[in-house]
Every structure is written in structure tokens, then in C-alpha cells.
mmCIF file of C-alpha atoms in Angstrom:
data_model
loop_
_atom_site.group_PDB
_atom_site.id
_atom_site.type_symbol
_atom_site.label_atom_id
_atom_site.label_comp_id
_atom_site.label_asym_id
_atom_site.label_seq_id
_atom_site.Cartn_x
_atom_site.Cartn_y
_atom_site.Cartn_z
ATOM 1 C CA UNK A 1080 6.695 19.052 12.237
ATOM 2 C CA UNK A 1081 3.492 19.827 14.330
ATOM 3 C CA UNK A 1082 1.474 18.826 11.084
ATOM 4 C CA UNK A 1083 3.376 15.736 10.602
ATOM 5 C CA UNK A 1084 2.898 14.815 14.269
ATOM 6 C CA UNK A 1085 -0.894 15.219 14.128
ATOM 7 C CA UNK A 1086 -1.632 13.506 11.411
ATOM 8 C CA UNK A 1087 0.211 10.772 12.702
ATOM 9 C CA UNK A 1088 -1.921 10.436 15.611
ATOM 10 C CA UNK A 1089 -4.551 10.905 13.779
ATOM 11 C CA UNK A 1090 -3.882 8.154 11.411
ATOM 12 C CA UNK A 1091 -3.293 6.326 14.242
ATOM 13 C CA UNK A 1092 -6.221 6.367 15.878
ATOM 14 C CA UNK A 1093 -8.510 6.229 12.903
ATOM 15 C CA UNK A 1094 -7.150 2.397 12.610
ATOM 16 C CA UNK A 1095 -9.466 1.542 15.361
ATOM 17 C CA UNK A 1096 -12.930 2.910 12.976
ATOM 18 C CA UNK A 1097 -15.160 0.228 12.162
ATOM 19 C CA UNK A 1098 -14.839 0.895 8.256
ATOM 20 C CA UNK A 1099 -11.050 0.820 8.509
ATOM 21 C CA UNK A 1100 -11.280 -2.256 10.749
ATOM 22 C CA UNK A 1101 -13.644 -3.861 7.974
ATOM 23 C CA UNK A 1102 -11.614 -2.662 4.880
ATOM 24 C CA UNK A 1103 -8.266 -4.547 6.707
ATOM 25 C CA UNK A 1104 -10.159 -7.587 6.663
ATOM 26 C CA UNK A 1105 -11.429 -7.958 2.787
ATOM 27 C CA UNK A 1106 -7.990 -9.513 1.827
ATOM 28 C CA UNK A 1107 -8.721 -12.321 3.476
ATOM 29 C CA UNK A 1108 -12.339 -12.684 2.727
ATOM 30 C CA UNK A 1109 -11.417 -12.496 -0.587
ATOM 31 C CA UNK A 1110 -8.361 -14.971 -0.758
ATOM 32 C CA UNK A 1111 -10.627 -17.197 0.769
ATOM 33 C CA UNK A 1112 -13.489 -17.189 -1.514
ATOM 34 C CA UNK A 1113 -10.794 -17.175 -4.333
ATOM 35 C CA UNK A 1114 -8.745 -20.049 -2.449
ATOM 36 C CA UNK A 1115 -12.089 -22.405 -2.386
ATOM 37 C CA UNK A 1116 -13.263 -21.819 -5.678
ATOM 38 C CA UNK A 1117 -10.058 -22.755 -7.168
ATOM 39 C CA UNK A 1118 -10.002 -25.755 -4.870
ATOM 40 C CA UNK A 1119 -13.189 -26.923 -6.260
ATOM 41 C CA UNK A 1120 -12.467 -26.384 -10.049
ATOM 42 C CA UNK A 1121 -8.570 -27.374 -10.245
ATOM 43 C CA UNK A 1122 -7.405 -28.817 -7.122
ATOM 44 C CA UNK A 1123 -7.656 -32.693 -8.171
ATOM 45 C CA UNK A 1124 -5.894 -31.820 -11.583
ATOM 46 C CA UNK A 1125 -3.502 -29.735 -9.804
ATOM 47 C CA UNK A 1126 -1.819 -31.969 -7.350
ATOM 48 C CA UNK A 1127 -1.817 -34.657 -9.695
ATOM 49 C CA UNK A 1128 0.253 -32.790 -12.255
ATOM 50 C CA UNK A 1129 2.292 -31.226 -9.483
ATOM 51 C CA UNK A 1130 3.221 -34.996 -8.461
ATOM 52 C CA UNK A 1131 3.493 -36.137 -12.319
ATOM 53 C CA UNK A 1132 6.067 -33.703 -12.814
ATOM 54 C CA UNK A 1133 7.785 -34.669 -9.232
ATOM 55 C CA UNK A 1134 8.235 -38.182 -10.799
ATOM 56 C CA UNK A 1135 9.295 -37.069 -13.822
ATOM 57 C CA UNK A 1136 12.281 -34.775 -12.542
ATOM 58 C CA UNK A 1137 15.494 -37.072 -13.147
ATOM 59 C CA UNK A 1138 17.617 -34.659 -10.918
ATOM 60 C CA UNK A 1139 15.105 -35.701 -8.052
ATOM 61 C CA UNK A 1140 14.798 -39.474 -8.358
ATOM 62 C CA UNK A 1141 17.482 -40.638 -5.996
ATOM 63 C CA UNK A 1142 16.120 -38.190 -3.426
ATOM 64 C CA UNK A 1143 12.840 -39.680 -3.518
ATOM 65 C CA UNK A 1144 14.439 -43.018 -2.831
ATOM 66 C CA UNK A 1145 16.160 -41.598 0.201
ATOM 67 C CA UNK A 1146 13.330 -40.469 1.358
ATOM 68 C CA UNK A 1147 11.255 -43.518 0.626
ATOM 69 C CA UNK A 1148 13.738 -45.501 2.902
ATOM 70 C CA UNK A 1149 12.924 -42.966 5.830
ATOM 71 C CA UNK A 1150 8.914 -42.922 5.532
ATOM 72 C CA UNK A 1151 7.057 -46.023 5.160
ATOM 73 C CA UNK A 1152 4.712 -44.394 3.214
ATOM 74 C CA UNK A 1153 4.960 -42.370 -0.111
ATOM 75 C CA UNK A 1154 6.407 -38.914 0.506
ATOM 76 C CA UNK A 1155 4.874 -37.144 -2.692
ATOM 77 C CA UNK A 1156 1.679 -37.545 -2.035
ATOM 78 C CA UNK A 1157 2.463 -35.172 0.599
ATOM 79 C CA UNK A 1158 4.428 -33.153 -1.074
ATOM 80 C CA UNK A 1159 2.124 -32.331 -4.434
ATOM 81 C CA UNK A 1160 -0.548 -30.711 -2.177
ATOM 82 C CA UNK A 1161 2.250 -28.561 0.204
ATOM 83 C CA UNK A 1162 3.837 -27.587 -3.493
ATOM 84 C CA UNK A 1163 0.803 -26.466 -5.066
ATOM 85 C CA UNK A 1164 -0.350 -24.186 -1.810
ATOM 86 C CA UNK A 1165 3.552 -22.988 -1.582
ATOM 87 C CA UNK A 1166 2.754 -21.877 -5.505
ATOM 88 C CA UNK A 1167 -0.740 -20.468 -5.324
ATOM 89 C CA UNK A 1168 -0.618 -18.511 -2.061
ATOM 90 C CA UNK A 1169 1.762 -15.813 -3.157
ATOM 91 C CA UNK A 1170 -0.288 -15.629 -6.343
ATOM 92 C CA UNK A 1171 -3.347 -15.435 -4.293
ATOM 93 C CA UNK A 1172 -2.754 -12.818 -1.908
ATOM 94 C CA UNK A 1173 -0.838 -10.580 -4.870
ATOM 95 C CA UNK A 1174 -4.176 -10.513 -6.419
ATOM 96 C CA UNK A 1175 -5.995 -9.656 -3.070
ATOM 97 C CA UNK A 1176 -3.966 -6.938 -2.135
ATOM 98 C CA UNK A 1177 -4.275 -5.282 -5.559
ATOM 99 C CA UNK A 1178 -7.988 -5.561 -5.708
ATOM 100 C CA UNK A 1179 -8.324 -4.071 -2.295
ATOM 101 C CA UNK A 1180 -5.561 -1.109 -2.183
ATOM 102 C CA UNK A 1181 -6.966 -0.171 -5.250
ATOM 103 C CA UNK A 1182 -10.491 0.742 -3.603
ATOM 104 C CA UNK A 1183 -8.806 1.370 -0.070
ATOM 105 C CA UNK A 1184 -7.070 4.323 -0.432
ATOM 106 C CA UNK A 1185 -10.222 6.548 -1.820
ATOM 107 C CA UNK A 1186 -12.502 4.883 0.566
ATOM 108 C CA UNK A 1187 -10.045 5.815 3.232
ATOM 109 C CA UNK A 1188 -9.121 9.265 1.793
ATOM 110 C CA UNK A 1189 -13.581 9.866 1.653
ATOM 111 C CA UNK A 1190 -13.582 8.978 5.118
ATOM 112 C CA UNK A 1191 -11.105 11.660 6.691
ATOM 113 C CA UNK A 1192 -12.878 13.924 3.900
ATOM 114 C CA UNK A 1193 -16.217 13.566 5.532
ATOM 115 C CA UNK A 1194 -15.250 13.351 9.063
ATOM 116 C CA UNK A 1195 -12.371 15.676 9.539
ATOM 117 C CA UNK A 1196 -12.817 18.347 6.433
ATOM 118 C CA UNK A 1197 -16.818 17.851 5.501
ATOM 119 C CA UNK A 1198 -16.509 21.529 3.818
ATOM 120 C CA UNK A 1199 -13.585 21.199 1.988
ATOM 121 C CA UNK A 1200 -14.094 21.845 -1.548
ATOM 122 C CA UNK A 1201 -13.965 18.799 -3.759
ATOM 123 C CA UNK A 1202 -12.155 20.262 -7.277
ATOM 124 C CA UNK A 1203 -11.632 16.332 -8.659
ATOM 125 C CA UNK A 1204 -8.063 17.551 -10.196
ATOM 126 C CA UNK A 1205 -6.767 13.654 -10.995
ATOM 127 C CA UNK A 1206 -9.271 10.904 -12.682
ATOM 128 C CA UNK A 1207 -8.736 7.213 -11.579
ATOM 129 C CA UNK A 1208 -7.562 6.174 -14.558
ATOM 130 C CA UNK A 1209 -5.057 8.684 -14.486
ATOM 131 C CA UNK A 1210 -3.953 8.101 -10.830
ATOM 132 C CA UNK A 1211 -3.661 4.457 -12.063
ATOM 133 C CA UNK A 1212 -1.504 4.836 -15.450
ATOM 134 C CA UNK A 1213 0.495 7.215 -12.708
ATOM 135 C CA UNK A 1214 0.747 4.611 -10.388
ATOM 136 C CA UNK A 1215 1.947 1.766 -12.608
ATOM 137 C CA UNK A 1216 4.117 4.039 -14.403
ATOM 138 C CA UNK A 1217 6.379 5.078 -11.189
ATOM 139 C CA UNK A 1218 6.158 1.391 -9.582
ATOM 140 C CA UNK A 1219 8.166 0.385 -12.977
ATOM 141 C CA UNK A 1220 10.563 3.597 -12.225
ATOM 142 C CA UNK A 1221 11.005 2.318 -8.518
ATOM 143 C CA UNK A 1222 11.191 -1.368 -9.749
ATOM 144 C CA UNK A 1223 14.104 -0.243 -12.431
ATOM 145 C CA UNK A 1224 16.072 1.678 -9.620
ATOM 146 C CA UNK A 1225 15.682 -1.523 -7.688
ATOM 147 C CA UNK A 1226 17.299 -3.887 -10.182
ATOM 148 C CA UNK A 1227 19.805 -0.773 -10.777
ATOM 149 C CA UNK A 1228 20.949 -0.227 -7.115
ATOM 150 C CA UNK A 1229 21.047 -3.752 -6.330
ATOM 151 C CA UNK A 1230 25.271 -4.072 -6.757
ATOM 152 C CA UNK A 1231 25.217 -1.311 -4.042
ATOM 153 C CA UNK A 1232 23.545 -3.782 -1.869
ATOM 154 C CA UNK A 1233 26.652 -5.253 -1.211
ATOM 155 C CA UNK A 1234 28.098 -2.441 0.603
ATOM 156 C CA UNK A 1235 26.495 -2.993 3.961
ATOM 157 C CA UNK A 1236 25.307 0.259 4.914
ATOM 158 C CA UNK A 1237 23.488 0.842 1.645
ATOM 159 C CA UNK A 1238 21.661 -2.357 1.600
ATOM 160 C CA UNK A 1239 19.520 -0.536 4.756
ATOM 161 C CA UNK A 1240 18.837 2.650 2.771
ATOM 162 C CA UNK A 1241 18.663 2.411 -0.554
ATOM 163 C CA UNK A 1242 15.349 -0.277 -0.866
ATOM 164 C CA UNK A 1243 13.852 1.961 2.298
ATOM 165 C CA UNK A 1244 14.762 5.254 0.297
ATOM 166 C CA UNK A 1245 13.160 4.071 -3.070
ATOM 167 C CA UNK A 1246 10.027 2.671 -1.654
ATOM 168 C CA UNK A 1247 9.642 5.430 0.191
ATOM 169 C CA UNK A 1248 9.801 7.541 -2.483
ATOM 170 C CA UNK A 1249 7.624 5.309 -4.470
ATOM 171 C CA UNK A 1250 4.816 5.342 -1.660
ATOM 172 C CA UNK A 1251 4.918 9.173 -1.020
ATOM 173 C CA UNK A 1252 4.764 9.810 -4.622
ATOM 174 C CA UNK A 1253 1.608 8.173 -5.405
ATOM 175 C CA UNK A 1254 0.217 7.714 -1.418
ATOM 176 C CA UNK A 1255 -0.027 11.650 -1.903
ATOM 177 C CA UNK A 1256 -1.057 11.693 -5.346
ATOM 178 C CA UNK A 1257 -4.020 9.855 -4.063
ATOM 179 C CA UNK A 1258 -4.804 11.668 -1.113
ATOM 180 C CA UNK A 1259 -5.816 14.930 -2.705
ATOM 181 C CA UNK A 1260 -6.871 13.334 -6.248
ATOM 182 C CA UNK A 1261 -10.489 14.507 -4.888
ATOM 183 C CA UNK A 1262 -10.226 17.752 -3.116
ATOM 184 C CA UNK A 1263 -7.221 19.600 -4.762
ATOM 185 C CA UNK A 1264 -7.172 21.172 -8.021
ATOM 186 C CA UNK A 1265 -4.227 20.459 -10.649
ATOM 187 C CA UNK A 1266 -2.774 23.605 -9.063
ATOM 188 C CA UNK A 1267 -2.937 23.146 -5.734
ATOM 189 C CA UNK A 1268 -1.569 19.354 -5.799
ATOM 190 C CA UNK A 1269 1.570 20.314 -7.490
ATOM 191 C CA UNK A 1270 2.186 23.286 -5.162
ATOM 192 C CA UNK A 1271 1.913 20.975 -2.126
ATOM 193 C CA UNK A 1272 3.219 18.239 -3.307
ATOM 194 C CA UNK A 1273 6.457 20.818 -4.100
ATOM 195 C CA UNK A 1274 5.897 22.552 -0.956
ATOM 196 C CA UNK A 1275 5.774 19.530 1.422
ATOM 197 C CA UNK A 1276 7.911 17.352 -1.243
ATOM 198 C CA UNK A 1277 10.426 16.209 2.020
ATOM 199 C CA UNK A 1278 7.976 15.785 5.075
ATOM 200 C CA UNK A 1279 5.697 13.316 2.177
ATOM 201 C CA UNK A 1280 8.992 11.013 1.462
ATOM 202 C CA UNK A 1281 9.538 10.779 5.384
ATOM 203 C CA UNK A 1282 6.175 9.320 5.432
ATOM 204 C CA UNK A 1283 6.788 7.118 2.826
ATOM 205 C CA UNK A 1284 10.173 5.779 3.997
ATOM 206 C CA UNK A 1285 8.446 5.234 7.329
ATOM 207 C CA UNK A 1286 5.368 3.200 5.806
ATOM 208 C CA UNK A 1287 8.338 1.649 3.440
ATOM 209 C CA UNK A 1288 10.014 0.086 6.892
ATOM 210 C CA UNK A 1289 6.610 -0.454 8.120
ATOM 211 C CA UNK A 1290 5.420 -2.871 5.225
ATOM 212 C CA UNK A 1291 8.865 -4.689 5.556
ATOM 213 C CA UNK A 1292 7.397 -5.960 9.075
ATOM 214 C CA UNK A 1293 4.985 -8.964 7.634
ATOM 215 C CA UNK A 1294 7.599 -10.202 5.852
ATOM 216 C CA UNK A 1295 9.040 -11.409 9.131
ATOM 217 C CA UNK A 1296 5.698 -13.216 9.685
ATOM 218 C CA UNK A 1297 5.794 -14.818 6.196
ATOM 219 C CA UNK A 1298 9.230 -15.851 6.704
ATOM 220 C CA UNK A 1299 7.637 -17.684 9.614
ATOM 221 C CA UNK A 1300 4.841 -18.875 8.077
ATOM 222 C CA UNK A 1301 7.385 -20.789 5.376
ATOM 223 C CA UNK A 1302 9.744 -22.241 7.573
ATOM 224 C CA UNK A 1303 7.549 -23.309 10.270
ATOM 225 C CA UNK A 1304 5.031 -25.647 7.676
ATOM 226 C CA UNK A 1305 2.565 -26.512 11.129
ATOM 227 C CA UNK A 1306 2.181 -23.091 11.400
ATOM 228 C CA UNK A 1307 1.375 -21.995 7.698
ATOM 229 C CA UNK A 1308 -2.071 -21.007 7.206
ATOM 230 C CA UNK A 1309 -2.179 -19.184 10.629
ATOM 231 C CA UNK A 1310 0.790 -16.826 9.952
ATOM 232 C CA UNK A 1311 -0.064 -16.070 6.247
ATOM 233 C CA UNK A 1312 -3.053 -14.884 7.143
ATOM 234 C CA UNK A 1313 -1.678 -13.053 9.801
ATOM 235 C CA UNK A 1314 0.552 -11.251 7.440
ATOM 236 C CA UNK A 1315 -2.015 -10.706 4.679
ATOM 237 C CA UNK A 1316 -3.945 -8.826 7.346
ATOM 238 C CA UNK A 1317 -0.820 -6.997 8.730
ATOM 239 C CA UNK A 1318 0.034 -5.823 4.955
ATOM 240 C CA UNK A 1319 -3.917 -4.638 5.115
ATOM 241 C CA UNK A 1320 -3.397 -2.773 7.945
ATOM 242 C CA UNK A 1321 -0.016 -1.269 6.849
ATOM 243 C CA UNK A 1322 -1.403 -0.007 3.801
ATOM 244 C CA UNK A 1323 -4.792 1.286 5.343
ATOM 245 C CA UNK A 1324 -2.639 3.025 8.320
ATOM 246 C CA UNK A 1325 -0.285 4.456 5.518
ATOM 247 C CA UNK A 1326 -3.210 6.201 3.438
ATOM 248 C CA UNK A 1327 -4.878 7.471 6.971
ATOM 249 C CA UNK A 1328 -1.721 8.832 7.273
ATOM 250 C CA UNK A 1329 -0.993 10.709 3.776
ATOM 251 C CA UNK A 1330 -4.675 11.451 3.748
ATOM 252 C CA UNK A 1331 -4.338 13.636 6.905
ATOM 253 C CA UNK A 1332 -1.446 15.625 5.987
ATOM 254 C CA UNK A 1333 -2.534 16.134 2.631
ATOM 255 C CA UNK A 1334 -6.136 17.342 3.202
ATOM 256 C CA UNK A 1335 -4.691 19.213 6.184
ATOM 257 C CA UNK A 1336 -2.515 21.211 4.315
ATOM 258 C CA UNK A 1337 -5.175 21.525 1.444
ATOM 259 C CA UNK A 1338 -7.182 23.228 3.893
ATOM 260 C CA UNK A 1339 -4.145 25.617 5.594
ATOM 261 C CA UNK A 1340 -3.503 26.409 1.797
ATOM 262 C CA UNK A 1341 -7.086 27.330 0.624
ATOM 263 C CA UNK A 1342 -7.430 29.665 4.308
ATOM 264 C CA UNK A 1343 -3.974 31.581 3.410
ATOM 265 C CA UNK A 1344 -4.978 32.346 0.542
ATOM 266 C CA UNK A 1345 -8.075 33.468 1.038
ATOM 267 C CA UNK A 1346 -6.817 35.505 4.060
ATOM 268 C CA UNK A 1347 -4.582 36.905 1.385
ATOM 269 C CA UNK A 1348 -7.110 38.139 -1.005
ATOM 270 C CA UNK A 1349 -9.261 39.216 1.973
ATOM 271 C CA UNK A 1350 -5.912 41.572 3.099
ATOM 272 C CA UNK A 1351 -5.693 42.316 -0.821
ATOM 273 C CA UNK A 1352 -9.315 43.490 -1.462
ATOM 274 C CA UNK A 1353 -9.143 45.552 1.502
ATOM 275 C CA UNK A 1354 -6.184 47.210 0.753
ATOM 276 C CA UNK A 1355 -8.017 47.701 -2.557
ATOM 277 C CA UNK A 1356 -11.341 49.610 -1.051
ATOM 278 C CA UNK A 1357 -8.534 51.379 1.445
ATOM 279 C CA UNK A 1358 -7.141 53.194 -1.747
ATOM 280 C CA UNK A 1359 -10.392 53.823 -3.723
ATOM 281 C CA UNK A 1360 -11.141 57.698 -3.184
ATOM 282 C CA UNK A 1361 -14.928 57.733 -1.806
ATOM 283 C CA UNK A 1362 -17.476 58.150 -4.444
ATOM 284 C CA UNK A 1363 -18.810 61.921 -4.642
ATOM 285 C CA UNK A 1364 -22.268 63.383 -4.284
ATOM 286 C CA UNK A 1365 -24.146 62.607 -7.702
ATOM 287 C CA UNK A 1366 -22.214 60.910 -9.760
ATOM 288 C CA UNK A 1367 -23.597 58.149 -11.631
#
């Protein structure tokens, strides 16, 4: 419990460091650029095949000419541009949030390295590309048991643990993975990973209910239209800052307990090799 607690703190506060700070704000830097490029090559074309097919819905034609008897003017040409930002935003910041977590979590997971643990011993027992097959391979596990579970959802206690339970699960399983890719040896991973296996899926249910939070803001953002591209933002940055406070946090406790792990055992063979010498009868006078 003490370790958990630290490392909380200490997650925590490293959300206020300038790199972390920084890192949280890429996402949108990024959608941006992305979001203006786009604009310039396929915005025209865009809205005017989002209003072609508008017109060319036959379910929707006596709506339109309710709606034309309300407005004076024509309400599709207001509609094809809010349709075609509705469409491309949760594409948009999908893609963001990828690109960025993927380079986030080592960045972060350096950062405690060097400041907190500078002479820990880097043993590089996971390669990216294996922590990414990994990764992919238990997000389609947790995405399965999704789909599975979801008929339990309608018994109203389970709907609040089950989701929470399997991305928590998810997270700690590759969140940890992650955090001791660089420092731990094949070895040592799996024996903390096993060791700590319960206090690691607390973390993760807790960053699971922690992520659900921006929803809530891009809820908001939908149903209040005036208010749209200030409170997507806002939650694109909140998701950063989730996910940045979330690896702080597994980075800690992992590379913490690296370190407790490497000094036992040490002291162990220390204890050993003097019990060794303690047995050994002295060496006599002369002999070679």
C-alpha cells in the first residue's frame, strides 16, 4: 500500500513538469495541423457531397420541407459543414491520440528513469515492436470481452463493473508492460508483474474510471453545438492528460519495485556469499 500511495503522489505531481505539460498538448497541435490541411485539400468537395447526399435521402425530404417552412433560408447549407465536422472529428482525434500515446508512454517512462532511478540498470527485456503486437493483441482480447459481457450490462450493478474491470485490466496489462520494457529483464518483468499482478489492475481500474471523465465533456461538446470546438478540445487534452498521468503512475510503481527487487536480491547474495567465506576453513601456511 505505501508503494502504491507514493507513486501516486508522485505521478501526481510529475503532471505539473514542463515535458509532461508539453507532451499533453501535442494532440491538439496535431489535430490541428491535420484539421487544416484536410480543410484545404477536401473541404469544398466534402460539404458538397455531404449536402448531395442530404438531397438525395428520400426518407429525409419531407423533413427538409418542414424545416424550410421554419427558416427563410436553406437549412443544408448549414447542415453539410456541421455533418462533415460531426464525421471527421472523432476520426481526427482517434488518430491523434494513437500517434501520441504511442511515443508518450516511453518518453514518460525515460523521464522518471532519469530523474527518480538515473542508476537503474537498463536490461531492454521487451522491443517496441513487440510491446506493440502485445498491445494490439490484448486490446482485441478486452474488445471481445466487451462485446461478450455486454448482455450482463443489463443487470444494473454489472453495467458499473464489468467495462471498469476489463479496461482496467486492459490498461494494467500493457501500462505495466510498458513501464519496465526498458529497465527490467524478461525475468524480472514477469516476476513483478506476478508479484504485484493485483495492486497493477487497481491502477488500471482507477485510470479506467479516470478516462471515462472526458466523455462527460464530449457529451457536452455534442449537445451543446455553440459550444463545440471549445469542449472537444477540452476533452482531447483531458484524455492527454489522463493517459500521461496514468503512465507517471505505472511508471513509478514499476521502476520502484524494479529497484526494491534488484536491492533484495543483491542483499541476498551479499548474506549468501558471506555465509559462503563464513564456512570456508582458512587457507594453511604454504599451500599453493
Amino acid at each position: 500500500m505505501r508503494l502504491l500511495l507514493d507513486s501516486f503522489w508522485r505521478a501526481v505531481a510529475y503532471c505539473l513538469h514542463p515535458r509532461v505539460i508539453v507532451l499533453s498538448l501535442l494532440p491538439l497541435a496535431l489535430m490541428a495541423a491535420l484539421a487544416l490541411g484536410l480543410a484545404w485539400l477536401y473541404w469544398d468537395a466534402a460539404v458538397a457531397w455531404t449536402r448531395d447526399a442530404l438531397d438525395a435521402w428520400p426518407l429525409l425530404a419531407s423533413f427538409w420541407g418542414w424545416l424550410q417552412g421554419l427558416f427563410s433560408g436553406d437549412v443544408r447549407n448549414v447542415l453539410a459543414p456541421l455533418v462533415v465536422v460531426l464525421a471527421v472529428t472523432p476520426m481526427l482525434v482517434l488518430v491523434c491520440l494513437v500517434v501520441v500515446a504511442a511515443f508518450m508512454a516511453p518518453s514518460l517512462t525515460r523521464l522518471v528513469g532519469e530523474r527518480r532511478f538515473p542508476a537503474l540498470e537498463q536490461r531492454h527485456g521487451a522491443s517496441f515492436i513487440g510491446s506493440v503486437l502485445r498491445s494490439i493483441g490484448l486490446t482485441l482480447v478486452a474488445v471481445v470481452a466487451l462485446v461478450v459481457s455486454m448482455p450482463l450490462w443489463l443487470v444494473p450493478p454489472l453495467v458499473l463493473v464489468l467495462p471498469p474491470l476489463i479496461w482496467g485490466w486492459l490498461t494494467a496489462r500493457v501500462m505495466s508492460y510498458d513501464a519496465l520494457a526498458e529497465h527490467a529483464s524478461g525475468e524480472e518483468r514477469e516476476t513483478l508483474l506476478r508479484a504485484h499482478r493485483w495492486p497493477l489492475l487497481g491502477i488500471g481500474v482507477l485510470c479506467g474510471l479516470l478516462g471515462a471523465a472526458p466523455s462527460i465533456v464530449w457529451a457536452s461538446g455534442l449537445l451543446f453545438a455553440a459550444a463545440f470546438f471549445l469542449l472537444v478540445p477540452l476533452a482531447i487534452w483531458i484524455y492527454t492528460l489522463v493517459f500521461a498521468f496514468s503512465a507517471l503512475w505505472f511508471a513509478h510503481y514499476g521502476l520502484d519495485a524494479l529497484a526494491r527487487l534488484r536491492a533484495q536480491r543483491a542483499g541476498l547474495a551479499a548474506t549468501a556469499a558471506d555465509a559462503d567465506a563464513a564456512v570456508l576453513p582458512p587457507p594453511q601456511e604454504g599451500a599453493p
